[in-house]
mmCIF file of C-alpha atoms in Angstrom:
data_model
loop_
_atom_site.group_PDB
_atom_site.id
_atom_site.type_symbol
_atom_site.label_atom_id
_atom_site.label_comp_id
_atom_site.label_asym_id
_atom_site.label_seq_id
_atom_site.Cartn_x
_atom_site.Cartn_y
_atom_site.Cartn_z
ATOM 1 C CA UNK I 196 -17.732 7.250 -6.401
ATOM 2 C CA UNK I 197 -20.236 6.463 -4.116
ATOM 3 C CA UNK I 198 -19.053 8.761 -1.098
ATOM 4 C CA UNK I 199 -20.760 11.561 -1.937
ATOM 5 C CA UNK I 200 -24.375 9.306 -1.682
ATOM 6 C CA UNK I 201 -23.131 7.602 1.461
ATOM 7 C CA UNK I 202 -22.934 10.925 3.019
ATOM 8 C CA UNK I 203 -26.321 11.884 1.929
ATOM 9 C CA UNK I 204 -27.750 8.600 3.108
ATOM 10 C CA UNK I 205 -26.236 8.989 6.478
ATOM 11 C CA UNK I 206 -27.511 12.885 7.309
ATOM 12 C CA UNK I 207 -30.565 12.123 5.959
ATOM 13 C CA UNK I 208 -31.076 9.043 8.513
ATOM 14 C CA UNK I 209 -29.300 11.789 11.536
ATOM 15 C CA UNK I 210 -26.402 9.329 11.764
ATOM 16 C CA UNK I 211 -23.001 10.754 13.013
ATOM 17 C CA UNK I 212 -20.328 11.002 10.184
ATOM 18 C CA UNK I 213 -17.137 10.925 11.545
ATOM 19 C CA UNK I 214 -13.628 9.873 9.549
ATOM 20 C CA UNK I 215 -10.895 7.209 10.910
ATOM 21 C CA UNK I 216 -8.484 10.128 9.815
ATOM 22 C CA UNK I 217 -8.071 13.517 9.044
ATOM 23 C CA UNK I 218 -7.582 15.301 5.896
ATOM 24 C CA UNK I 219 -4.177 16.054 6.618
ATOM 25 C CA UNK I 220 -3.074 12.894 7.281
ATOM 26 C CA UNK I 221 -4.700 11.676 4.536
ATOM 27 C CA UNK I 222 -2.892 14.352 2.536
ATOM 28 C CA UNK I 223 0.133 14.009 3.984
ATOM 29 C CA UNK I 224 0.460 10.423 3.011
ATOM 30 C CA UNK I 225 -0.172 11.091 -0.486
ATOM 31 C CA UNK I 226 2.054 13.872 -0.405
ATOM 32 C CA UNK I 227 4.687 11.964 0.792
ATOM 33 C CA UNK I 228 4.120 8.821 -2.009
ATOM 34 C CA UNK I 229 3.978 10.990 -4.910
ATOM 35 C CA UNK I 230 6.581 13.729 -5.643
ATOM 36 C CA UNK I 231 6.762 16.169 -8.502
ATOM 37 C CA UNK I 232 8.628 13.408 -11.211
ATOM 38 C CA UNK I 233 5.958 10.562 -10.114
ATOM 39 C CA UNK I 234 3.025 12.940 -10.707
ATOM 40 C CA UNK I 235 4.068 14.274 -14.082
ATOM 41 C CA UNK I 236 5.081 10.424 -15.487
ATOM 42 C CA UNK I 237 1.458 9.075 -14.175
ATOM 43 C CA UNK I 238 -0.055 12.631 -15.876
ATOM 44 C CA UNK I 239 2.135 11.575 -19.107
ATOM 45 C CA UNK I 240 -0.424 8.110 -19.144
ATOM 46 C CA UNK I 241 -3.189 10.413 -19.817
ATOM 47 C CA UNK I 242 -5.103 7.583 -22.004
ATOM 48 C CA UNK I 243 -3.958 4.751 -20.479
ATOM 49 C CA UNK I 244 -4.787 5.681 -17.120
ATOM 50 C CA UNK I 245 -8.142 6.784 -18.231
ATOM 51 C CA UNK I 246 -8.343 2.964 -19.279
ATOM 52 C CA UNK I 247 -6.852 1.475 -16.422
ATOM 53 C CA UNK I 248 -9.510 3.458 -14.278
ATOM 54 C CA UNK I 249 -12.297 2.711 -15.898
ATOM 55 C CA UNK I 250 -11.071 -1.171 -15.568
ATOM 56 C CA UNK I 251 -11.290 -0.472 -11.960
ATOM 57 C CA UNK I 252 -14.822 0.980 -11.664
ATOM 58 C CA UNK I 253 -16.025 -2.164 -13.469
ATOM 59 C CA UNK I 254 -14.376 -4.406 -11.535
ATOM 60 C CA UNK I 255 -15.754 -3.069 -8.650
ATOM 61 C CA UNK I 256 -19.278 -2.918 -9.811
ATOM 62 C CA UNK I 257 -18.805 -6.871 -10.062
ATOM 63 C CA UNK I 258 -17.622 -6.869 -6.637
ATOM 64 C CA UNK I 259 -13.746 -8.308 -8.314
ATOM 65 C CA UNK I 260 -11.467 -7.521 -5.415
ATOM 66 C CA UNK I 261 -8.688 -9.515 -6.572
ATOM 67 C CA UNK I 262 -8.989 -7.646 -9.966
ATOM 68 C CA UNK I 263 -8.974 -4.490 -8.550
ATOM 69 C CA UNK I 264 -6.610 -5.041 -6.468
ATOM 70 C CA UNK I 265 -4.058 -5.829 -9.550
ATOM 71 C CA UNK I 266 -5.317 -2.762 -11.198
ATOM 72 C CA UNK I 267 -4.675 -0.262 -8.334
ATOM 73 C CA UNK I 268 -1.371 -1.879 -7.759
ATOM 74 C CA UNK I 269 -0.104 -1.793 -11.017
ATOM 75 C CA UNK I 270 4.416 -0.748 -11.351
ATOM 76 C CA UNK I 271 2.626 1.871 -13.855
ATOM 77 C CA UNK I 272 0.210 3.492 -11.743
ATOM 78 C CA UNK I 273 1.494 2.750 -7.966
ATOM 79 C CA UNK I 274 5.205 1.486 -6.949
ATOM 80 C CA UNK I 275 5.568 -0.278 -3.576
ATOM 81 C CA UNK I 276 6.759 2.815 -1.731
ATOM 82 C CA UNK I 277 3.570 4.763 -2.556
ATOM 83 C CA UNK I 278 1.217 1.212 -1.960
ATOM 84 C CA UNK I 279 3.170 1.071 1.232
ATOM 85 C CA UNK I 280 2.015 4.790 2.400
ATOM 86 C CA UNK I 281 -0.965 5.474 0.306
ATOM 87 C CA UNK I 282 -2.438 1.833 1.232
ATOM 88 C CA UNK I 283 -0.629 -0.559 3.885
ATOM 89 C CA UNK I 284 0.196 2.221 6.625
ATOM 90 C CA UNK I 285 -3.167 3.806 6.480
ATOM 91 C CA UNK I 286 -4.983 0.507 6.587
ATOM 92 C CA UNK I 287 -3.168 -0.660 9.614
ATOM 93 C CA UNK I 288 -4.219 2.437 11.561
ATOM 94 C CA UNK I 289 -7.286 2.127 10.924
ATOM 95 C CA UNK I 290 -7.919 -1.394 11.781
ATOM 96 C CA UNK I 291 -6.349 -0.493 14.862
ATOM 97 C CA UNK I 292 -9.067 2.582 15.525
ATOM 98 C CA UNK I 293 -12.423 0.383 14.376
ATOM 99 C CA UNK I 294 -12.288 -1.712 17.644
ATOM 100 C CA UNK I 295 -13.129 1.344 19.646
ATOM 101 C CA UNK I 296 -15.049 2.647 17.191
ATOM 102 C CA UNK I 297 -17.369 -0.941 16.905
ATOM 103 C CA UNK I 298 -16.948 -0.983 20.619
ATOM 104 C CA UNK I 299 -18.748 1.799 21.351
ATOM 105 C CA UNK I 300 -21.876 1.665 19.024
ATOM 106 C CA UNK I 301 -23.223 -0.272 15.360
ATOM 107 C CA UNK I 302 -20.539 1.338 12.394
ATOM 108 C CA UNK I 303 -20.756 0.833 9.220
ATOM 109 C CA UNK I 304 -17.270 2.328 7.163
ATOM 110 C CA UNK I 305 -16.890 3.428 3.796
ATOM 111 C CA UNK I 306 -13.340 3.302 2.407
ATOM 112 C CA UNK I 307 -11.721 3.098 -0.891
ATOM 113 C CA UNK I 308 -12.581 0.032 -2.840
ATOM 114 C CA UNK I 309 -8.424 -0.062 -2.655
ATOM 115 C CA UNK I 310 -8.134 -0.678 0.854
ATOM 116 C CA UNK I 311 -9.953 -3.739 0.869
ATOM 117 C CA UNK I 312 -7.981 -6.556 -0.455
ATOM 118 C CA UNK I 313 -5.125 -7.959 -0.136
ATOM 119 C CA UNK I 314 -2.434 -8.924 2.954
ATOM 120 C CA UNK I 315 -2.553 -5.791 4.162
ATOM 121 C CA UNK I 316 -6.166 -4.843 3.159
ATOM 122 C CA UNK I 317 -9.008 -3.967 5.807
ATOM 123 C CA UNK I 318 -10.727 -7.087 5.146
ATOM 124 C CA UNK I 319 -7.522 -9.203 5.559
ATOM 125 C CA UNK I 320 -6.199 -6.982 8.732
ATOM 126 C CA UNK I 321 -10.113 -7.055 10.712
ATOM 127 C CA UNK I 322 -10.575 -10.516 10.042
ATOM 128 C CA UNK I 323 -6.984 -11.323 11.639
ATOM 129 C CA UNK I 324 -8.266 -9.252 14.638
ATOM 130 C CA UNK I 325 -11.166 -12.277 14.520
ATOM 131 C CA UNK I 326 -13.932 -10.014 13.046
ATOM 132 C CA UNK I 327 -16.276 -11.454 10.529
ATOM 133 C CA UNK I 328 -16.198 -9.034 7.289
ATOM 134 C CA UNK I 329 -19.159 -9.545 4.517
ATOM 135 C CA UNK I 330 -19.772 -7.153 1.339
ATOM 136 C CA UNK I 331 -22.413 -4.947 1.487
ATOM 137 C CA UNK I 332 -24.311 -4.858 -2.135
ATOM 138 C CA UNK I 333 -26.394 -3.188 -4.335
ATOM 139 C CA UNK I 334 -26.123 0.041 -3.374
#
């Protein structure tokens, strides 16, 4: 949603733009959570997915984390196979990689409003690490 003027923001202001994966692991993980069956039943929601996402965009406009967080990880939409690949393996890598990264100079990170919440969400997993996390708003 809001990548797009992130990027923008940041070339604009010469700031380097750099990802805490690449696309093919990022593909890869996806690949692996949803096969051929999983895809068609979630395409066979059609409206109610279109519902259930637009549920999700408002409830992170009002900054509702624990909302959305019940939204994305809905049995209809994601099973706890695919949360465990798409979500909880990717987050722990990169909370492992943002050390170095903060280490080495001021970062700001820009992730899917999914990864956020939750036991195994990047707020959860820095702030375990001792960092102090805050929302960034109005953007």
């Amino acid at each position: 949603m809001y990548e797009i003027e992130l990027l923008k923001t940041a070339l604009k202001n010469k700031k380097t733009v750099s990802g805490l994966e690449k696309v093919d692991e990022q593909t890869y993980a996806i690949s692996q959570a949803y096969n051929l069956k999983e895809s068609i039943l979630q395409l066979k929601q059609g409206n109610q997915y279109a519902v259930a996402v637009q549920k999700m965009a408002e409830a992170f406009k009002n900054e509702d984390l624990k909302q959305l967080d019940k939204l994305i990880k809905d049995p209809k939409f994601m099973n706890k196979r695919q949360e465990k690949l798409v979500l909880t393996d990717r987050n722990r890598n990169w909370a492992e990689k943002m050390p170095e990264i903060m280490k080495k100079q001021s970062s700001f990170f820009a992730v899917g409003s999914g990864h956020l919440w939750g036991d195994n969400g990047l707020i959860n997993l820095l702030k375990s690490k001792g960092y102090t996390v805050k929302p960034v708003s109005n953007l």
